[in-house]
CSV table of N, CA and C in Angstrom, one decimal:
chain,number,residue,atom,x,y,z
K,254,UNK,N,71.5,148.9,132.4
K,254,UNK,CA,72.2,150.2,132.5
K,254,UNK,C,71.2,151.3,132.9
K,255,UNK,N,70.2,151.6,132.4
K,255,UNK,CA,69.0,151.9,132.4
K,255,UNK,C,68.5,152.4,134.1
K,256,UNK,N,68.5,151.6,134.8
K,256,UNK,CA,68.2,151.4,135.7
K,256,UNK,C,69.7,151.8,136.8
K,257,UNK,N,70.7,151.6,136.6
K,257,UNK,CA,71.7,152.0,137.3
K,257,UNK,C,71.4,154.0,136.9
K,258,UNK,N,71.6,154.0,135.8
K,258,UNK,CA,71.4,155.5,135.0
K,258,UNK,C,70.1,156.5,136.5
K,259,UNK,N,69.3,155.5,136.6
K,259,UNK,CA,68.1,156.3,137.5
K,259,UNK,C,68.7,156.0,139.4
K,260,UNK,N,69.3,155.2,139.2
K,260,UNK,CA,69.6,154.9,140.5
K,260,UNK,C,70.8,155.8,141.0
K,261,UNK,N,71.5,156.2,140.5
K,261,UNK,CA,72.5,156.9,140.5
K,261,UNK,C,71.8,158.4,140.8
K,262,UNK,N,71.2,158.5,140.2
K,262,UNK,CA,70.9,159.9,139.8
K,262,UNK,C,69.8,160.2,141.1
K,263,UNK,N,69.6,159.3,142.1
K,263,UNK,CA,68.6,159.4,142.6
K,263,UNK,C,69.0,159.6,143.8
K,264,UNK,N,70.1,158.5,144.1
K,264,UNK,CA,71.6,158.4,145.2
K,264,UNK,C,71.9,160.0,145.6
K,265,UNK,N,71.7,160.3,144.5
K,265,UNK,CA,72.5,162.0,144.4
K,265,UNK,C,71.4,162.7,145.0
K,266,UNK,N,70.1,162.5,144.8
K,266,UNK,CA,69.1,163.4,145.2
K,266,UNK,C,68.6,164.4,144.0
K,267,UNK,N,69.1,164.1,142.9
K,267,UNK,CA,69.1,165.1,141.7
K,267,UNK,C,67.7,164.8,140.7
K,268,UNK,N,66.9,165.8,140.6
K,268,UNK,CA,65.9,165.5,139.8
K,268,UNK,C,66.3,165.5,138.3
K,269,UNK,N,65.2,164.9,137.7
K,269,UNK,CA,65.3,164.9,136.6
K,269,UNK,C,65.6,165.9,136.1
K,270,UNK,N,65.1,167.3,136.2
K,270,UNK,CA,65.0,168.5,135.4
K,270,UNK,C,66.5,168.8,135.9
K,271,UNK,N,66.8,168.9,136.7
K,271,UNK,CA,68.2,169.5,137.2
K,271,UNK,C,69.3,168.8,136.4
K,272,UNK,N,69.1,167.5,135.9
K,272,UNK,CA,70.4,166.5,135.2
K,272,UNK,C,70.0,166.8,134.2
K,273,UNK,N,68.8,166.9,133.1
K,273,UNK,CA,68.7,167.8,131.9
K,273,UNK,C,69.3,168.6,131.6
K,274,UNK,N,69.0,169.8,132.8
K,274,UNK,CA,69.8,171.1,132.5
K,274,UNK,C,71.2,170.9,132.3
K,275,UNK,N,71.6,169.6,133.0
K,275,UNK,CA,73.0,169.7,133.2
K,275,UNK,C,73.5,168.9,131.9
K,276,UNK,N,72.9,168.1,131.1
K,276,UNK,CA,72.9,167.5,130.5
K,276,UNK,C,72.7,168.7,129.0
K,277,UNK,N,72.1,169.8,128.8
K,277,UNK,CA,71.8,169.4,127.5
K,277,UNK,C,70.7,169.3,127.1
K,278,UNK,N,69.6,168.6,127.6
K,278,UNK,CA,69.0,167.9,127.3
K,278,UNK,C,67.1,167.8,127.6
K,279,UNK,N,66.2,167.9,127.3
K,279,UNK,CA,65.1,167.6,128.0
K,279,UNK,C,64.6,166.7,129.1
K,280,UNK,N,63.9,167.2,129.7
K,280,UNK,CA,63.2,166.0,130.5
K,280,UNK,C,63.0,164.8,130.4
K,281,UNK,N,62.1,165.4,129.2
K,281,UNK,CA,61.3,163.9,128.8
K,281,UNK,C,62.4,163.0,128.1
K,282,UNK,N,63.5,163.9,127.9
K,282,UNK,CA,64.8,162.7,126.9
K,282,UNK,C,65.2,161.8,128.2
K,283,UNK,N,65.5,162.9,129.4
K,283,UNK,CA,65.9,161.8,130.7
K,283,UNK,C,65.1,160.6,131.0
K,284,UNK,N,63.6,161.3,131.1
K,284,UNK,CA,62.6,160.2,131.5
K,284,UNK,C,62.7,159.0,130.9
K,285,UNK,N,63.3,159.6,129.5
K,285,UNK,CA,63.1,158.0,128.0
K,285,UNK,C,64.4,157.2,128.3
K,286,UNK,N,65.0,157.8,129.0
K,286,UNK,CA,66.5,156.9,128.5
K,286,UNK,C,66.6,156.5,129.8
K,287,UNK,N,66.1,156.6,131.3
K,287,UNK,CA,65.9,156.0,132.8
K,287,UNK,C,65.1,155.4,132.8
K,288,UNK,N,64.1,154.9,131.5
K,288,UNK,CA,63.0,153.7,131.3
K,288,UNK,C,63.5,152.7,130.0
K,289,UNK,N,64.7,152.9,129.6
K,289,UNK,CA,64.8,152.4,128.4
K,289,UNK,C,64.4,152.6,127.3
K,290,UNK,N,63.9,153.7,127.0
K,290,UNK,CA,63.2,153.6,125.9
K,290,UNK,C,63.6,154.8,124.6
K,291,UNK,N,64.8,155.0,125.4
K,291,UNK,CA,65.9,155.8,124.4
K,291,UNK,C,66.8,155.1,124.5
K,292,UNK,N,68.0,154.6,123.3
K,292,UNK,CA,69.2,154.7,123.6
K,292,UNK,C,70.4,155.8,124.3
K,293,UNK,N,71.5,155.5,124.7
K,293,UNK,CA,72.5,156.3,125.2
K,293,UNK,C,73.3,156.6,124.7
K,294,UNK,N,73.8,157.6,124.1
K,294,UNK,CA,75.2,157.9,123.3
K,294,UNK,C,76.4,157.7,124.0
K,295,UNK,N,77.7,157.4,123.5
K,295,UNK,CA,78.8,157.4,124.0
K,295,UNK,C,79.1,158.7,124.8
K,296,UNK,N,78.8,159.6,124.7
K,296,UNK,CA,79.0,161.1,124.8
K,296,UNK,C,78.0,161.5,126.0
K,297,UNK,N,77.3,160.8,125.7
K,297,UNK,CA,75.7,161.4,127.4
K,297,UNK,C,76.6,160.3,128.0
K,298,UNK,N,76.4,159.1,128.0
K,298,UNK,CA,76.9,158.3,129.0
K,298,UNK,C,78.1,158.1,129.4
K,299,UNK,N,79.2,159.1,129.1
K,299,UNK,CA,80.5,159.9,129.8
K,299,UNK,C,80.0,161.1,130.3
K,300,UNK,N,78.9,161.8,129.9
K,300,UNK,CA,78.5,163.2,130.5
K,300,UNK,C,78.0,162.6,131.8
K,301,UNK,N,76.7,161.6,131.6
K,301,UNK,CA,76.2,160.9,132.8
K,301,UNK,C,77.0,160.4,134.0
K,302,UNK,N,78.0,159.6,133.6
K,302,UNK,CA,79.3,159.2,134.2
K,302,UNK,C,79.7,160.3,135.5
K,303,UNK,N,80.2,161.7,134.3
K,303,UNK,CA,81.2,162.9,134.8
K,303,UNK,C,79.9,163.9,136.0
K,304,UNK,N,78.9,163.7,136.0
K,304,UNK,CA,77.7,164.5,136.3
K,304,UNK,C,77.8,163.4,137.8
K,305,UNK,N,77.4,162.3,138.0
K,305,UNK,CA,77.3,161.2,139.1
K,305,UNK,C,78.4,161.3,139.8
K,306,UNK,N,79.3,161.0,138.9
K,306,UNK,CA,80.7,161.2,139.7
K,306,UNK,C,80.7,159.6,139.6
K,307,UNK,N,81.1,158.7,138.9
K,307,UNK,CA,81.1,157.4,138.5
K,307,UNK,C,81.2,157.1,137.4
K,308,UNK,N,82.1,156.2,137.0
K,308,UNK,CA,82.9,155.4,136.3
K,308,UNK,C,81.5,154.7,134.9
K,309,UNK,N,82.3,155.3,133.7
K,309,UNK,CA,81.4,154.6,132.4
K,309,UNK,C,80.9,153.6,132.6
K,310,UNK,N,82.2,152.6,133.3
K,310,UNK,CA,81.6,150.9,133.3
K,310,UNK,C,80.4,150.5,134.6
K,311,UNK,N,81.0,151.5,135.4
K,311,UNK,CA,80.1,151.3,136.6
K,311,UNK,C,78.9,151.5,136.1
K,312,UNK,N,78.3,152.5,135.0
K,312,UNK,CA,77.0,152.4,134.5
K,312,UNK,C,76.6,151.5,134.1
K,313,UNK,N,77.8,150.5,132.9
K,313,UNK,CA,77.5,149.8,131.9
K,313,UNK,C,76.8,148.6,133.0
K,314,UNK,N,78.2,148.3,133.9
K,314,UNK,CA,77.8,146.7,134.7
K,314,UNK,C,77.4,146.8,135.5
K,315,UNK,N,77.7,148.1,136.7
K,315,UNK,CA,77.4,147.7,138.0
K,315,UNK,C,78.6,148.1,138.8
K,316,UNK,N,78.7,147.8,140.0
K,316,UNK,CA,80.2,147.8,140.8
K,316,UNK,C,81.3,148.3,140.3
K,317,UNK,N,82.0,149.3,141.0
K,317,UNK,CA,83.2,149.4,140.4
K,317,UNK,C,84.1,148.8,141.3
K,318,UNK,N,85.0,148.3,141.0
K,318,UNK,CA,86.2,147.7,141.9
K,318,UNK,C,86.5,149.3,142.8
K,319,UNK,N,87.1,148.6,144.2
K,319,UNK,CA,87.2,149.3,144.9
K,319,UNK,C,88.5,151.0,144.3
K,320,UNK,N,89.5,149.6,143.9
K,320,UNK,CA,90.6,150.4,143.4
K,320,UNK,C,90.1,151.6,142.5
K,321,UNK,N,89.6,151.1,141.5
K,321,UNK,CA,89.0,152.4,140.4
K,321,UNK,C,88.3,153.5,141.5
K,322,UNK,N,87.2,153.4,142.7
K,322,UNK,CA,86.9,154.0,143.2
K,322,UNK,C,87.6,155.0,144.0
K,323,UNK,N,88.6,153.9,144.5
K,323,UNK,CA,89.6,154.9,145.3
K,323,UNK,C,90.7,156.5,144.4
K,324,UNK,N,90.9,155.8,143.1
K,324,UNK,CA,91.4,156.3,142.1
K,324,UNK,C,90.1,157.8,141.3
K,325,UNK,N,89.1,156.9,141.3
K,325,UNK,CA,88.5,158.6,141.2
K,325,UNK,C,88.5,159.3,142.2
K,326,UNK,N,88.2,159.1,143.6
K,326,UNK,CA,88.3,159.8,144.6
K,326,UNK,C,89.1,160.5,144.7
K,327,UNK,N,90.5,160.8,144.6
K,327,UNK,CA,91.5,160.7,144.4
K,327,UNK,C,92.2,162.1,143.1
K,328,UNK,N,91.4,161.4,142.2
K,328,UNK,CA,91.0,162.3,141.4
K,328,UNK,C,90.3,163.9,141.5
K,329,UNK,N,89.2,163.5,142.2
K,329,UNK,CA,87.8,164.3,142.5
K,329,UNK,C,88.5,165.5,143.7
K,330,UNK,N,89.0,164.5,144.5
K,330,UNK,CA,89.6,165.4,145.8
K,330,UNK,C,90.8,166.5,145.6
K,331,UNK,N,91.6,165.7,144.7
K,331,UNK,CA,92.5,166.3,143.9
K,331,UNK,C,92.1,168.1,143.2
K,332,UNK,N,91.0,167.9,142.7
K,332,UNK,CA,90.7,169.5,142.2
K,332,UNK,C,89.4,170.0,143.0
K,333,UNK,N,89.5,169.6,144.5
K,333,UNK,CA,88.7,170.4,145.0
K,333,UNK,C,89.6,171.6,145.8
K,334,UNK,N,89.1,172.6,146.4
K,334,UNK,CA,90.5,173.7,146.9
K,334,UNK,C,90.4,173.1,148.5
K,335,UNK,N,91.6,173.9,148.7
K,335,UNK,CA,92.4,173.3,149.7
K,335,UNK,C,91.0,173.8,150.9
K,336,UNK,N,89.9,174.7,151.4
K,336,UNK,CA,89.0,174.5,152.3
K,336,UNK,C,88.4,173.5,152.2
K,337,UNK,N,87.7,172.9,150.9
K,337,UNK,CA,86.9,171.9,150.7
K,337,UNK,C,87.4,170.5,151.1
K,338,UNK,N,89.0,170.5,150.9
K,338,UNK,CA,89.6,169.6,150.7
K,338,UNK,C,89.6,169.1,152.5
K,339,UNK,N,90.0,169.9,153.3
K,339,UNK,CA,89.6,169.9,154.8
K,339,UNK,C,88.3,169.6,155.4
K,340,UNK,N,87.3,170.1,154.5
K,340,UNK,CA,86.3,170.2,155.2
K,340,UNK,C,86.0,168.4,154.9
K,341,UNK,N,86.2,167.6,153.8
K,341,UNK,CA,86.3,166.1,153.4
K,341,UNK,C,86.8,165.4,154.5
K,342,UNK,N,88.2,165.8,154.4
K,342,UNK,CA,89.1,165.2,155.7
K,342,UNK,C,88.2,165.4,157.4
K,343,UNK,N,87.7,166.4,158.0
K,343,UNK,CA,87.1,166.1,158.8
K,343,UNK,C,86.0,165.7,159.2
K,344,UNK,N,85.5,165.5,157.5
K,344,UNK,CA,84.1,164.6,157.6
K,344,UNK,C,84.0,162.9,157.8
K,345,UNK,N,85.6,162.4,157.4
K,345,UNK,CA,85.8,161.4,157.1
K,345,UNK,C,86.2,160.9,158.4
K,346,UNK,N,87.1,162.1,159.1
K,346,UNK,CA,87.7,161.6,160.2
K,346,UNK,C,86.3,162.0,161.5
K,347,UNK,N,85.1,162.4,161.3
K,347,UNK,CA,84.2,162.4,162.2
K,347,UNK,C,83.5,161.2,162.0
K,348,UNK,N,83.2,160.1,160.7
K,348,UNK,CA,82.4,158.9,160.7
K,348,UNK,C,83.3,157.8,160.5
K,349,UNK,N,84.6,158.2,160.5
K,349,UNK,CA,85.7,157.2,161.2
K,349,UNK,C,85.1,157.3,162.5
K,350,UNK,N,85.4,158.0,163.5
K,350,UNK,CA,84.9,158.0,165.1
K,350,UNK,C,83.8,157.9,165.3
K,351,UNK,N,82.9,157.9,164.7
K,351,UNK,CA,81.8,157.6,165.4
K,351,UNK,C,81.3,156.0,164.7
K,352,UNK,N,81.9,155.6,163.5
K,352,UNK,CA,81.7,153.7,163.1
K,352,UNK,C,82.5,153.3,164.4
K,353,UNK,N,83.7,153.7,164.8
K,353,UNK,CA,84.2,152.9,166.0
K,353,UNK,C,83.7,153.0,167.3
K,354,UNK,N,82.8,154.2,167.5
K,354,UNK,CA,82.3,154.4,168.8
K,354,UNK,C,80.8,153.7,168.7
K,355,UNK,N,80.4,153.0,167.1
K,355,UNK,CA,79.3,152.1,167.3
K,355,UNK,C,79.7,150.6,167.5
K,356,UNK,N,80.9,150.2,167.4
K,356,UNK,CA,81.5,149.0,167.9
K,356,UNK,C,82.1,149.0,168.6
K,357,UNK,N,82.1,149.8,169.8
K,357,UNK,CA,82.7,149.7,171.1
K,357,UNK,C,82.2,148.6,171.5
């Protein structure tokens, strides 16, 4: 978990001090619990979760089924405002067209 916890967080581009602040939390508490060497509370690792933008379990195991992913998405897009919400849609529909114009 441990290791998803730092991978995640890294996916994002997010430093450690930045998921602290966001967290709560000190540095060095991040640094201890992305090496193992803190436990995780039920409560950080829903905060961690809600911060990534990824599923509790997805921390716990790994993979989330597509469906759950689609369903936060879903979620997420849901309370973004209606610009943002556009500006999504034509990002998706610009690397729709250009994955098919790499398998021409």
């Amino acid at each position: 978990m441990y290791e998803r916890l730092k991978a995640a967080r890294k996916a994002l581009r997010l430093t450690q001090e930045f998921v602290a602040k966001q967290m709560g939390m000190s540095r060095t508490t991040v640094v201890a619990i992305e090496a193992g060497k803190r436990e995780v509370s039920a409560k950080e690792l829903a905060g961690f979760a809600n911060l990534y933008g990824v599923s509790m379990d997805d921390l716990i195991h790994g993979k989330t089924p597509v469906a759950e992913k689609a369903s936060m998405f879903a979620r997420t897009f849901s309370e973004l405002s209606e610009i943002d919400q556009a500006e999504i849609m034509n990002l998706m529909m610009f690397k729709k067209r250009y994955r098919e114009g790499l398998n021409a």
